Amino acid sequence: MDHRSDNRADIRDFLARRRARLTPQEVGLPPGGRRRVPGLRREEVAVLAGVSTEWYTRLERGHIGGVSEEVLDAVARTLHLTEDERTYLFDLARAAQPGPATRRRRKPPEVPPHVQWLLDSVTLSAAFVTNGRLDMVATNALARALFAPLFDSGVTVERGRPNFARYFFLEPGARDFLDDWDTGARITVALLRAEAGRYPHDRALRELVGELSTVSDEFRTRWAAHNVRIHHGGVKRFHHPEAGFLELTYQPLDLPVSAHEAHSLTLYTAEPGTAYEERLKFLASWAATGLEAANPVGDRER
């Protein structure tokens, strides 16, 4: 099978959905009478982007390889793409360039020891590293305690590594742990979509998406919406079984572990002087005592 066929489907779905969400009035066009489908017509997008209707139709069918950055920029502006969506479009175009037809399984890079030292030195924030597939690949003690429901989940035990997407969509208890499961699920799928744009031929990622699409109707519906997210951060609220209700600010940072993997270092912390800070300190104390008692060597031998 041509390795670009999957990529063409992604391009087609993404552009068609972004075109459908715009109204003529939003781009300065008259309504144009009754429309059979919502959103702009292809010929309207073509005119606004300065290309022929035939050319734009080919683009929306997935023939994006070799398209200039200027044209992609024009299409992005016409469709009112966000910065994340524009980046995703360019990633799709880059992945559509002619190349090897085989899907490959990327070898996960080892997290360097100095990264683990950094995580261990952070004591009042939950700090962890994830890869682009949202596997949690390294943590400090407080992150392990904060996300204890994730680590203790049957989904994690079965797979041997905590993965946020599997936890959200395959673990029923996730809805009790996360105060706003819906927003977390939406961001989770959007992050995986962005990763798929960067690495559309990564077998492990495709297998994860295939697994979740097969088992979870929720995931399948959200994946089909083709929303993307690259830069994110904000506030999350948890119902922790030991610490109670927590409202924490989180911020992911790019972590250059490998040129072929998108890793993020994420920190969760509480606003100083709040009850949430006290509960997070309690959780840190609980992590330092309970977890070390259960595993006295712990991360020091990793």
mmCIF file with all atom_site columns, C-alpha atoms in Angstrom, residues 139-278:
data_model
loop_
_atom_site.group_PDB
_atom_site.id
_atom_site.type_symbol
_atom_site.label_atom_id
_atom_site.label_alt_id
_atom_site.label_comp_id
_atom_site.label_asym_id
_atom_site.label_entity_id
_atom_site.label_seq_id
_atom_site.pdbx_PDB_ins_code
_atom_site.Cartn_x
_atom_site.Cartn_y
_atom_site.Cartn_z
_atom_site.occupancy
_atom_site.B_iso_or_equiv
_atom_site.pdbx_formal_charge
_atom_site.auth_seq_id
_atom_site.auth_comp_id
_atom_site.auth_asym_id
_atom_site.auth_atom_id
_atom_site.pdbx_PDB_model_num
ATOM 1   C CA . THR A 1 139 ? 8.306   10.951 37.024 1.00 0.00 ? 139 THR A CA 1
ATOM 2   C CA . ASN A 1 140 ? 9.235   12.375 40.351 1.00 0.00 ? 140 ASN A CA 1
ATOM 3   C CA . ALA A 1 141 ? 7.735   10.997 43.565 1.00 0.00 ? 141 ALA A CA 1
ATOM 4   C CA . LEU A 1 142 ? 5.012   13.638 43.778 1.00 0.00 ? 142 LEU A CA 1
ATOM 5   C CA . ALA A 1 143 ? 3.836   12.984 40.205 1.00 0.00 ? 143 ALA A CA 1
ATOM 6   C CA . ARG A 1 144 ? 3.681   9.282  41.023 1.00 0.00 ? 144 ARG A CA 1
ATOM 7   C CA . ALA A 1 145 ? 1.538   10.106 44.048 1.00 0.00 ? 145 ALA A CA 1
ATOM 8   C CA . LEU A 1 146 ? -0.672  12.648 42.253 1.00 0.00 ? 146 LEU A CA 1
ATOM 9   C CA . PHE A 1 147 ? -1.383  10.237 39.431 1.00 0.00 ? 147 PHE A CA 1
ATOM 10  C CA . ALA A 1 148 ? -1.661  7.156  41.639 1.00 0.00 ? 148 ALA A CA 1
ATOM 11  C CA . PRO A 1 149 ? -5.096  6.325  40.137 1.00 0.00 ? 149 PRO A CA 1
ATOM 12  C CA . LEU A 1 150 ? -3.438  6.253  36.701 1.00 0.00 ? 150 LEU A CA 1
ATOM 13  C CA . PHE A 1 151 ? -0.535  4.083  37.850 1.00 0.00 ? 151 PHE A CA 1
ATOM 14  C CA . ASP A 1 152 ? -2.844  1.733  39.765 1.00 0.00 ? 152 ASP A CA 1
ATOM 15  C CA . SER A 1 153 ? -5.342  1.436  36.919 1.00 0.00 ? 153 SER A CA 1
ATOM 16  C CA . GLY A 1 154 ? -5.946  -1.998 35.467 1.00 0.00 ? 154 GLY A CA 1
ATOM 17  C CA . VAL A 1 155 ? -5.261  -0.512 32.036 1.00 0.00 ? 155 VAL A CA 1
ATOM 18  C CA . THR A 1 156 ? -1.771  0.531  33.155 1.00 0.00 ? 156 THR A CA 1
ATOM 19  C CA . VAL A 1 157 ? -1.079  -2.756 34.924 1.00 0.00 ? 157 VAL A CA 1
ATOM 20  C CA . GLU A 1 158 ? -2.057  -4.647 31.779 1.00 0.00 ? 158 GLU A CA 1
ATOM 21  C CA . ARG A 1 159 ? 0.093   -2.523 29.478 1.00 0.00 ? 159 ARG A CA 1
ATOM 22  C CA . GLY A 1 160 ? 3.011   -2.016 31.837 1.00 0.00 ? 160 GLY A CA 1
ATOM 23  C CA . ARG A 1 161 ? 3.307   1.733  31.248 1.00 0.00 ? 161 ARG A CA 1
ATOM 24  C CA . PRO A 1 162 ? 0.916   4.559  32.134 1.00 0.00 ? 162 PRO A CA 1
ATOM 25  C CA . ASN A 1 163 ? -0.604  6.203  29.083 1.00 0.00 ? 163 ASN A CA 1
ATOM 26  C CA . PHE A 1 164 ? -2.956  9.161  29.432 1.00 0.00 ? 164 PHE A CA 1
ATOM 27  C CA . ALA A 1 165 ? -5.052  8.327  26.386 1.00 0.00 ? 165 ALA A CA 1
ATOM 28  C CA . ARG A 1 166 ? -5.679  4.735  27.450 1.00 0.00 ? 166 ARG A CA 1
ATOM 29  C CA . TYR A 1 167 ? -6.512  5.903  30.967 1.00 0.00 ? 167 TYR A CA 1
ATOM 30  C CA . PHE A 1 168 ? -8.983  8.527  29.773 1.00 0.00 ? 168 PHE A CA 1
ATOM 31  C CA . PHE A 1 169 ? -10.881 6.273  27.405 1.00 0.00 ? 169 PHE A CA 1
ATOM 32  C CA . LEU A 1 170 ? -10.464 2.745  28.766 1.00 0.00 ? 170 LEU A CA 1
ATOM 33  C CA . GLU A 1 171 ? -10.524 3.287  32.539 1.00 0.00 ? 171 GLU A CA 1
ATOM 34  C CA . PRO A 1 172 ? -14.012 4.037  33.953 1.00 0.00 ? 172 PRO A CA 1
ATOM 35  C CA . GLY A 1 173 ? -12.481 5.519  37.100 1.00 0.00 ? 173 GLY A CA 1
ATOM 36  C CA . ALA A 1 174 ? -10.934 8.358  35.090 1.00 0.00 ? 174 ALA A CA 1
ATOM 37  C CA . ARG A 1 175 ? -14.250 10.222 35.180 1.00 0.00 ? 175 ARG A CA 1
ATOM 38  C CA . ASP A 1 176 ? -14.148 10.203 38.972 1.00 0.00 ? 176 ASP A CA 1
ATOM 39  C CA . PHE A 1 177 ? -10.496 11.263 39.226 1.00 0.00 ? 177 PHE A CA 1
ATOM 40  C CA . LEU A 1 178 ? -10.699 14.137 36.723 1.00 0.00 ? 178 LEU A CA 1
ATOM 41  C CA . ASP A 1 179 ? -13.098 16.921 37.691 1.00 0.00 ? 179 ASP A CA 1
ATOM 42  C CA . ASP A 1 180 ? -13.543 17.931 34.031 1.00 0.00 ? 180 ASP A CA 1
ATOM 43  C CA . TRP A 1 181 ? -13.110 14.679 32.149 1.00 0.00 ? 181 TRP A CA 1
ATOM 44  C CA . ASP A 1 182 ? -14.608 16.074 28.954 1.00 0.00 ? 182 ASP A CA 1
ATOM 45  C CA . THR A 1 183 ? -12.038 18.848 28.548 1.00 0.00 ? 183 THR A CA 1
ATOM 46  C CA . GLY A 1 184 ? -9.186  16.513 29.423 1.00 0.00 ? 184 GLY A CA 1
ATOM 47  C CA . ALA A 1 185 ? -10.402 13.951 26.900 1.00 0.00 ? 185 ALA A CA 1
ATOM 48  C CA . ARG A 1 186 ? -10.706 16.600 24.194 1.00 0.00 ? 186 ARG A CA 1
ATOM 49  C CA . ILE A 1 187 ? -7.160  17.866 24.783 1.00 0.00 ? 187 ILE A CA 1
ATOM 50  C CA . THR A 1 188 ? -5.801  14.326 24.923 1.00 0.00 ? 188 THR A CA 1
ATOM 51  C CA . VAL A 1 189 ? -7.220  13.426 21.509 1.00 0.00 ? 189 VAL A CA 1
ATOM 52  C CA . ALA A 1 190 ? -6.106  16.738 20.023 1.00 0.00 ? 190 ALA A CA 1
ATOM 53  C CA . LEU A 1 191 ? -2.537  16.145 21.221 1.00 0.00 ? 191 LEU A CA 1
ATOM 54  C CA . LEU A 1 192 ? -2.514  12.685 19.637 1.00 0.00 ? 192 LEU A CA 1
ATOM 55  C CA . ARG A 1 193 ? -3.849  14.203 16.388 1.00 0.00 ? 193 ARG A CA 1
ATOM 56  C CA . ALA A 1 194 ? -0.953  16.640 16.329 1.00 0.00 ? 194 ALA A CA 1
ATOM 57  C CA . GLU A 1 195 ? 1.509   13.806 16.923 1.00 0.00 ? 195 GLU A CA 1
ATOM 58  C CA . ALA A 1 196 ? -0.064  11.852 14.067 1.00 0.00 ? 196 ALA A CA 1
ATOM 59  C CA . GLY A 1 197 ? 0.519   14.846 11.814 1.00 0.00 ? 197 GLY A CA 1
ATOM 60  C CA . ARG A 1 198 ? 4.213   14.860 12.709 1.00 0.00 ? 198 ARG A CA 1
ATOM 61  C CA . TYR A 1 199 ? 4.692   11.089 12.516 1.00 0.00 ? 199 TYR A CA 1
ATOM 62  C CA . PRO A 1 200 ? 1.866   9.579  10.423 1.00 0.00 ? 200 PRO A CA 1
ATOM 63  C CA . HIS A 1 201 ? 3.773   6.345  9.782  1.00 0.00 ? 201 HIS A CA 1
ATOM 64  C CA . ASP A 1 202 ? 4.741   5.548  13.373 1.00 0.00 ? 202 ASP A CA 1
ATOM 65  C CA . ARG A 1 203 ? 3.426   2.053  14.023 1.00 0.00 ? 203 ARG A CA 1
ATOM 66  C CA . ALA A 1 204 ? 3.113   2.374  17.785 1.00 0.00 ? 204 ALA A CA 1
ATOM 67  C CA . LEU A 1 205 ? 1.025   5.519  17.424 1.00 0.00 ? 205 LEU A CA 1
ATOM 68  C CA . ARG A 1 206 ? -1.204  3.959  14.755 1.00 0.00 ? 206 ARG A CA 1
ATOM 69  C CA . GLU A 1 207 ? -1.685  0.883  16.923 1.00 0.00 ? 207 GLU A CA 1
ATOM 70  C CA . LEU A 1 208 ? -2.675  3.055  19.892 1.00 0.00 ? 208 LEU A CA 1
ATOM 71  C CA . VAL A 1 209 ? -5.183  5.013  17.808 1.00 0.00 ? 209 VAL A CA 1
ATOM 72  C CA . GLY A 1 210 ? -6.527  1.798  16.289 1.00 0.00 ? 210 GLY A CA 1
ATOM 73  C CA . GLU A 1 211 ? -6.936  0.199  19.704 1.00 0.00 ? 211 GLU A CA 1
ATOM 74  C CA . LEU A 1 212 ? -8.762  3.187  21.167 1.00 0.00 ? 212 LEU A CA 1
ATOM 75  C CA . SER A 1 213 ? -10.935 3.648  18.077 1.00 0.00 ? 213 SER A CA 1
ATOM 76  C CA . THR A 1 214 ? -11.995 0.009  18.225 1.00 0.00 ? 214 THR A CA 1
ATOM 77  C CA . VAL A 1 215 ? -12.784 -0.104 21.941 1.00 0.00 ? 215 VAL A CA 1
ATOM 78  C CA . SER A 1 216 ? -14.029 3.411  22.714 1.00 0.00 ? 216 SER A CA 1
ATOM 79  C CA . ASP A 1 217 ? -16.927 5.110  20.925 1.00 0.00 ? 217 ASP A CA 1
ATOM 80  C CA . GLU A 1 218 ? -15.983 8.337  22.728 1.00 0.00 ? 218 GLU A CA 1
ATOM 81  C CA . PHE A 1 219 ? -12.468 8.269  21.323 1.00 0.00 ? 219 PHE A CA 1
ATOM 82  C CA . ARG A 1 220 ? -13.612 7.332  17.833 1.00 0.00 ? 220 ARG A CA 1
ATOM 83  C CA . THR A 1 221 ? -16.044 10.263 17.694 1.00 0.00 ? 221 THR A CA 1
ATOM 84  C CA . ARG A 1 222 ? -13.492 12.749 18.992 1.00 0.00 ? 222 ARG A CA 1
ATOM 85  C CA . TRP A 1 223 ? -10.780 11.470 16.665 1.00 0.00 ? 223 TRP A CA 1
ATOM 86  C CA . ALA A 1 224 ? -13.082 11.974 13.678 1.00 0.00 ? 224 ALA A CA 1
ATOM 87  C CA . ALA A 1 225 ? -13.548 15.646 14.637 1.00 0.00 ? 225 ALA A CA 1
ATOM 88  C CA . HIS A 1 226 ? -9.902  16.197 13.625 1.00 0.00 ? 226 HIS A CA 1
ATOM 89  C CA . ASN A 1 227 ? -9.149  18.807 16.296 1.00 0.00 ? 227 ASN A CA 1
ATOM 90  C CA . VAL A 1 228 ? -5.472  19.420 17.022 1.00 0.00 ? 228 VAL A CA 1
ATOM 91  C CA . ARG A 1 229 ? -3.565  20.826 19.975 1.00 0.00 ? 229 ARG A CA 1
ATOM 92  C CA . ILE A 1 230 ? 0.161   21.473 20.267 1.00 0.00 ? 230 ILE A CA 1
ATOM 93  C CA . HIS A 1 231 ? 0.659   24.176 22.865 1.00 0.00 ? 231 HIS A CA 1
ATOM 94  C CA . HIS A 1 232 ? -1.356  23.804 26.010 1.00 0.00 ? 232 HIS A CA 1
ATOM 95  C CA . GLY A 1 233 ? -1.347  24.512 29.708 1.00 0.00 ? 233 GLY A CA 1
ATOM 96  C CA . GLY A 1 234 ? -3.746  25.822 32.283 1.00 0.00 ? 234 GLY A CA 1
ATOM 97  C CA . VAL A 1 235 ? -5.632  24.543 35.312 1.00 0.00 ? 235 VAL A CA 1
ATOM 98  C CA . LYS A 1 236 ? -6.820  21.027 36.115 1.00 0.00 ? 236 LYS A CA 1
ATOM 99  C CA . ARG A 1 237 ? -8.884  19.796 39.024 1.00 0.00 ? 237 ARG A CA 1
ATOM 100 C CA . PHE A 1 238 ? -8.670  16.359 40.573 1.00 0.00 ? 238 PHE A CA 1
ATOM 101 C CA . HIS A 1 239 ? -10.578 14.316 43.129 1.00 0.00 ? 239 HIS A CA 1
ATOM 102 C CA . HIS A 1 240 ? -7.615  12.529 44.667 1.00 0.00 ? 240 HIS A CA 1
ATOM 103 C CA . PRO A 1 241 ? -8.353  9.484  46.865 1.00 0.00 ? 241 PRO A CA 1
ATOM 104 C CA . GLU A 1 242 ? -5.780  10.592 49.487 1.00 0.00 ? 242 GLU A CA 1
ATOM 105 C CA . ALA A 1 243 ? -5.507  14.383 49.211 1.00 0.00 ? 243 ALA A CA 1
ATOM 106 C CA . GLY A 1 244 ? -9.089  15.238 48.302 1.00 0.00 ? 244 GLY A CA 1
ATOM 107 C CA . PHE A 1 245 ? -10.008 17.985 45.850 1.00 0.00 ? 245 PHE A CA 1
ATOM 108 C CA . LEU A 1 246 ? -7.023  19.641 44.144 1.00 0.00 ? 246 LEU A CA 1
ATOM 109 C CA . GLU A 1 247 ? -6.869  22.606 41.786 1.00 0.00 ? 247 GLU A CA 1
ATOM 110 C CA . LEU A 1 248 ? -3.465  22.716 40.128 1.00 0.00 ? 248 LEU A CA 1
ATOM 111 C CA . THR A 1 249 ? -1.810  24.827 37.466 1.00 0.00 ? 249 THR A CA 1
ATOM 112 C CA . TYR A 1 250 ? 0.128   22.867 34.873 1.00 0.00 ? 250 TYR A CA 1
ATOM 113 C CA . GLN A 1 251 ? 2.619   23.832 32.189 1.00 0.00 ? 251 GLN A CA 1
ATOM 114 C CA . PRO A 1 252 ? 4.303   21.537 29.646 1.00 0.00 ? 252 PRO A CA 1
ATOM 115 C CA . LEU A 1 253 ? 7.759   22.424 28.343 1.00 0.00 ? 253 LEU A CA 1
ATOM 116 C CA . ASP A 1 254 ? 9.495   20.993 25.297 1.00 0.00 ? 254 ASP A CA 1
ATOM 117 C CA . LEU A 1 255 ? 12.208  18.536 26.290 1.00 0.00 ? 255 LEU A CA 1
ATOM 118 C CA . PRO A 1 256 ? 14.833  17.777 23.602 1.00 0.00 ? 256 PRO A CA 1
ATOM 119 C CA . VAL A 1 257 ? 15.538  14.147 24.476 1.00 0.00 ? 257 VAL A CA 1
ATOM 120 C CA . SER A 1 258 ? 15.641  12.987 20.849 1.00 0.00 ? 258 SER A CA 1
ATOM 121 C CA . ALA A 1 259 ? 15.392  14.521 17.392 1.00 0.00 ? 259 ALA A CA 1
ATOM 122 C CA . HIS A 1 260 ? 12.842  11.835 16.477 1.00 0.00 ? 260 HIS A CA 1
ATOM 123 C CA . GLU A 1 261 ? 10.567  12.022 19.527 1.00 0.00 ? 261 GLU A CA 1
ATOM 124 C CA . ALA A 1 262 ? 8.423   14.850 20.856 1.00 0.00 ? 262 ALA A CA 1
ATOM 125 C CA . HIS A 1 263 ? 8.901   14.798 24.633 1.00 0.00 ? 263 HIS A CA 1
ATOM 126 C CA . SER A 1 264 ? 7.385   17.167 27.140 1.00 0.00 ? 264 SER A CA 1
ATOM 127 C CA . LEU A 1 265 ? 8.333   17.991 30.709 1.00 0.00 ? 265 LEU A CA 1
ATOM 128 C CA . THR A 1 266 ? 5.165   18.907 32.602 1.00 0.00 ? 266 THR A CA 1
ATOM 129 C CA . LEU A 1 267 ? 4.876   20.409 36.066 1.00 0.00 ? 267 LEU A CA 1
ATOM 130 C CA . TYR A 1 268 ? 1.750   20.613 38.202 1.00 0.00 ? 268 TYR A CA 1
ATOM 131 C CA . THR A 1 269 ? 1.781   23.061 41.110 1.00 0.00 ? 269 THR A CA 1
ATOM 132 C CA . ALA A 1 270 ? -0.668  24.780 43.431 1.00 0.00 ? 270 ALA A CA 1
ATOM 133 C CA . GLU A 1 271 ? -1.218  28.484 43.954 1.00 0.00 ? 271 GLU A CA 1
ATOM 134 C CA . PRO A 1 272 ? 0.791   29.584 47.014 1.00 0.00 ? 272 PRO A CA 1
ATOM 135 C CA . GLY A 1 273 ? -1.192  30.234 50.154 1.00 0.00 ? 273 GLY A CA 1
ATOM 136 C CA . THR A 1 274 ? -4.211  28.168 49.134 1.00 0.00 ? 274 THR A CA 1
ATOM 137 C CA . ALA A 1 275 ? -5.723  25.048 50.626 1.00 0.00 ? 275 ALA A CA 1
ATOM 138 C CA . TYR A 1 276 ? -4.623  23.281 47.448 1.00 0.00 ? 276 TYR A CA 1
ATOM 139 C CA . GLU A 1 277 ? -0.996  24.048 48.280 1.00 0.00 ? 277 GLU A CA 1
ATOM 140 C CA . GLU A 1 278 ? -1.460  22.473 51.709 1.00 0.00 ? 278 GLU A CA 1
#
